[in-house]
C-alpha cells in the first residue's frame, strides 16, 4: 500500500478583475490538471474573440456568457491529483457582493454541501 497523500483545499478570492480565474486556471495547468493542447485551443478561441489573455481563465469559465463578457458567473470546482497531493481548487468569485448570492449559495449547498456550515 502506498503512502497516503495530503489533501489540499484552495480557495481563490479577490476584487473584480484581479485575475482570480486566470491565476486558478494557470495553477491547474502548471500542476498538470489540463494539457497544453487544450490551453492552446483556448488561446486560439480567446484570440478570435479579442480576449487572448483569457486562455487560463477559460479552464474554469465554461459558460458562453462568461467567455463573451469576460466575467465569472458560476462557481467552479476542479479536482486534480499530483504525484504528492490531491487538490480541490474552488473558486467563488465576488460571492459576497453578488446580487445573486442566495442562488449561488443554494447551488453550492445542493452540489457541494460539505463546503457550507450546517443550516439551522
CSV table of N, CA and C in Angstrom, one decimal, residues 44-106:
chain,number,residue,atom,x,y,z
A,44,UNK,N,-6.4,30.2,-28.8
A,44,UNK,CA,-6.8,30.5,-30.2
A,44,UNK,C,-8.3,31.0,-30.2
A,45,UNK,N,-9.2,30.3,-29.5
A,45,UNK,CA,-10.6,30.8,-29.4
A,45,UNK,C,-10.7,32.1,-28.7
A,46,UNK,N,-9.9,32.3,-27.7
A,46,UNK,CA,-10.0,33.6,-27.0
A,46,UNK,C,-9.5,34.7,-27.9
A,47,UNK,N,-8.4,34.5,-28.6
A,47,UNK,CA,-7.8,35.5,-29.5
A,47,UNK,C,-8.8,35.9,-30.6
A,48,UNK,N,-9.6,34.9,-31.1
A,48,UNK,CA,-10.6,35.1,-32.1
A,48,UNK,C,-11.7,36.1,-31.6
A,49,UNK,N,-11.9,36.0,-30.3
A,49,UNK,CA,-12.9,36.9,-29.6
A,49,UNK,C,-12.3,38.2,-29.1
A,50,UNK,N,-11.0,38.4,-29.4
A,50,UNK,CA,-10.3,39.6,-28.9
A,50,UNK,C,-10.0,39.5,-27.4
A,51,UNK,N,-9.9,38.3,-26.9
A,51,UNK,CA,-9.6,38.1,-25.4
A,51,UNK,C,-8.5,37.2,-25.2
A,52,UNK,N,-7.4,37.4,-26.0
A,52,UNK,CA,-6.3,36.5,-26.0
A,52,UNK,C,-5.7,36.1,-24.6
A,53,UNK,N,-5.8,37.1,-23.7
A,53,UNK,CA,-5.2,36.8,-22.4
A,53,UNK,C,-6.1,36.0,-21.4
A,54,UNK,N,-7.2,35.5,-21.9
A,54,UNK,CA,-8.2,34.8,-21.1
A,54,UNK,C,-8.0,33.3,-21.2
A,55,UNK,N,-6.9,32.8,-21.9
A,55,UNK,CA,-6.8,31.4,-22.1
A,55,UNK,C,-6.8,30.5,-20.8
A,56,UNK,N,-6.2,31.0,-19.7
A,56,UNK,CA,-6.2,30.3,-18.5
A,56,UNK,C,-7.5,30.4,-17.8
A,57,UNK,N,-8.2,31.6,-17.9
A,57,UNK,CA,-9.5,31.8,-17.2
A,57,UNK,C,-10.5,30.8,-17.8
A,58,UNK,N,-10.4,30.5,-19.1
A,58,UNK,CA,-11.3,29.6,-19.7
A,58,UNK,C,-11.3,28.1,-19.2
A,59,UNK,N,-10.2,27.8,-18.5
A,59,UNK,CA,-10.1,26.5,-17.9
A,59,UNK,C,-11.4,26.2,-17.0
A,60,UNK,N,-11.8,27.3,-16.3
A,60,UNK,CA,-12.9,27.2,-15.4
A,60,UNK,C,-14.2,27.9,-15.9
A,61,UNK,N,-14.0,28.9,-16.7
A,61,UNK,CA,-15.1,29.7,-17.2
A,61,UNK,C,-15.6,29.0,-18.4
A,62,UNK,N,-16.7,28.1,-18.3
A,62,UNK,CA,-17.2,27.3,-19.3
A,62,UNK,C,-18.4,27.9,-20.1
A,63,UNK,N,-19.2,28.7,-19.4
A,63,UNK,CA,-20.4,29.2,-20.0
A,63,UNK,C,-20.1,30.2,-21.1
A,64,UNK,N,-20.9,30.2,-22.1
A,64,UNK,CA,-20.7,31.1,-23.3
A,64,UNK,C,-20.7,32.5,-22.8
A,65,UNK,N,-21.7,32.8,-21.9
A,65,UNK,CA,-21.8,34.2,-21.4
A,65,UNK,C,-20.6,34.6,-20.6
A,66,UNK,N,-20.0,33.7,-19.9
A,66,UNK,CA,-18.7,34.0,-19.1
A,66,UNK,C,-17.6,34.4,-20.1
A,67,UNK,N,-17.5,33.6,-21.2
A,67,UNK,CA,-16.4,33.9,-22.1
A,67,UNK,C,-16.6,35.1,-22.9
A,68,UNK,N,-17.9,35.4,-23.3
A,68,UNK,CA,-18.2,36.6,-24.1
A,68,UNK,C,-18.0,37.8,-23.3
A,69,UNK,N,-18.4,37.8,-22.1
A,69,UNK,CA,-18.4,39.0,-21.2
A,69,UNK,C,-17.1,39.2,-20.4
A,70,UNK,N,-16.3,38.1,-20.3
A,70,UNK,CA,-15.1,38.1,-19.6
A,70,UNK,C,-15.3,38.2,-18.1
A,71,UNK,N,-16.4,37.6,-17.6
A,71,UNK,CA,-16.7,37.6,-16.2
A,71,UNK,C,-17.1,36.2,-15.8
A,72,UNK,N,-16.9,35.9,-14.5
A,72,UNK,CA,-17.3,34.6,-14.0
A,72,UNK,C,-18.7,34.7,-13.4
A,73,UNK,N,-19.6,33.8,-13.8
A,73,UNK,CA,-21.0,33.8,-13.4
A,73,UNK,C,-21.2,32.7,-12.4
A,74,UNK,N,-20.6,31.6,-12.6
A,74,UNK,CA,-20.9,30.4,-11.8
A,74,UNK,C,-19.7,30.0,-11.0
A,75,UNK,N,-20.0,29.3,-9.9
A,75,UNK,CA,-19.0,28.7,-9.0
A,75,UNK,C,-18.4,27.5,-9.7
A,76,UNK,N,-17.1,27.4,-9.6
A,76,UNK,CA,-16.4,26.3,-10.3
A,76,UNK,C,-15.6,25.5,-9.3
A,77,UNK,N,-15.5,24.2,-9.5
A,77,UNK,CA,-14.7,23.3,-8.7
A,77,UNK,C,-13.8,22.5,-9.6
A,78,UNK,N,-12.6,22.2,-9.2
A,78,UNK,CA,-11.7,21.4,-10.1
A,78,UNK,C,-10.9,20.5,-9.2
A,79,UNK,N,-10.9,19.2,-9.4
A,79,UNK,CA,-10.1,18.3,-8.6
A,79,UNK,C,-9.0,17.8,-9.5
A,80,UNK,N,-7.8,17.9,-8.9
A,80,UNK,CA,-6.6,17.4,-9.6
A,80,UNK,C,-5.7,16.6,-8.6
A,81,UNK,N,-5.0,15.7,-9.2
A,81,UNK,CA,-4.1,14.9,-8.4
A,81,UNK,C,-2.6,15.1,-8.9
A,82,UNK,N,-1.7,15.4,-8.0
A,82,UNK,CA,-0.3,15.5,-8.4
A,82,UNK,C,0.3,14.2,-7.8
A,83,UNK,N,1.6,14.1,-8.0
A,83,UNK,CA,2.3,12.9,-7.5
A,83,UNK,C,2.3,12.9,-6.0
A,84,UNK,N,2.2,14.1,-5.4
A,84,UNK,CA,2.3,14.2,-4.0
A,84,UNK,C,0.9,14.6,-3.3
A,85,UNK,N,0.1,15.3,-4.0
A,85,UNK,CA,-1.1,15.8,-3.3
A,85,UNK,C,-2.4,15.6,-4.2
A,86,UNK,N,-3.5,15.5,-3.5
A,86,UNK,CA,-4.8,15.7,-4.1
A,86,UNK,C,-5.2,17.1,-3.9
A,87,UNK,N,-5.8,17.8,-4.8
A,87,UNK,CA,-6.1,19.2,-4.6
A,87,UNK,C,-7.5,19.4,-5.1
A,88,UNK,N,-8.3,20.1,-4.4
A,88,UNK,CA,-9.6,20.7,-4.9
A,88,UNK,C,-9.4,22.1,-5.0
A,89,UNK,N,-9.5,22.6,-6.2
A,89,UNK,CA,-9.4,24.1,-6.4
A,89,UNK,C,-10.9,24.6,-6.5
A,90,UNK,N,-11.2,25.5,-5.6
A,90,UNK,CA,-12.6,26.0,-5.5
A,90,UNK,C,-12.5,27.5,-5.7
A,91,UNK,N,-13.3,28.0,-6.6
A,91,UNK,CA,-13.2,29.4,-6.9
A,91,UNK,C,-14.6,30.0,-6.7
A,92,UNK,N,-14.8,30.9,-5.8
A,92,UNK,CA,-16.0,31.6,-5.6
A,92,UNK,C,-15.7,33.1,-5.9
A,93,UNK,N,-16.2,33.6,-7.0
A,93,UNK,CA,-15.8,35.0,-7.3
A,93,UNK,C,-16.9,36.0,-7.0
A,94,UNK,N,-16.5,37.0,-6.3
A,94,UNK,CA,-17.4,38.1,-5.9
A,94,UNK,C,-18.7,37.6,-5.3
A,95,UNK,N,-18.6,36.5,-4.6
A,95,UNK,CA,-19.8,35.9,-3.9
A,95,UNK,C,-20.4,36.8,-2.9
A,96,UNK,N,-19.6,37.4,-2.1
A,96,UNK,CA,-20.1,38.3,-1.1
A,96,UNK,C,-20.8,39.5,-1.6
A,97,UNK,N,-20.5,39.9,-2.8
A,97,UNK,CA,-21.1,41.2,-3.4
A,97,UNK,C,-22.0,40.9,-4.5
A,98,UNK,N,-22.2,39.6,-4.8
A,98,UNK,CA,-23.0,39.3,-5.9
A,98,UNK,C,-24.5,39.5,-5.7
A,99,UNK,N,-25.2,40.1,-6.6
A,99,UNK,CA,-26.7,40.2,-6.4
A,99,UNK,C,-27.4,38.9,-6.4
A,100,UNK,N,-26.8,37.9,-6.9
A,100,UNK,CA,-27.4,36.5,-6.9
A,100,UNK,C,-26.8,35.6,-5.8
A,101,UNK,N,-26.3,36.2,-4.7
A,101,UNK,CA,-25.7,35.5,-3.7
A,101,UNK,C,-26.6,34.3,-3.2
A,102,UNK,N,-27.9,34.5,-2.9
A,102,UNK,CA,-28.7,33.4,-2.4
A,102,UNK,C,-28.8,32.2,-3.4
A,103,UNK,N,-28.9,32.6,-4.7
A,103,UNK,CA,-28.9,31.5,-5.7
A,103,UNK,C,-27.6,30.7,-5.7
A,104,UNK,N,-26.5,31.4,-5.7
A,104,UNK,CA,-25.2,30.8,-5.7
A,104,UNK,C,-25.0,29.9,-4.5
A,105,UNK,N,-25.4,30.4,-3.3
A,105,UNK,CA,-25.3,29.6,-2.1
A,105,UNK,C,-26.1,28.4,-2.1
A,106,UNK,N,-27.3,28.5,-2.7
A,106,UNK,CA,-28.2,27.3,-2.8
A,106,UNK,C,-27.6,26.3,-3.8
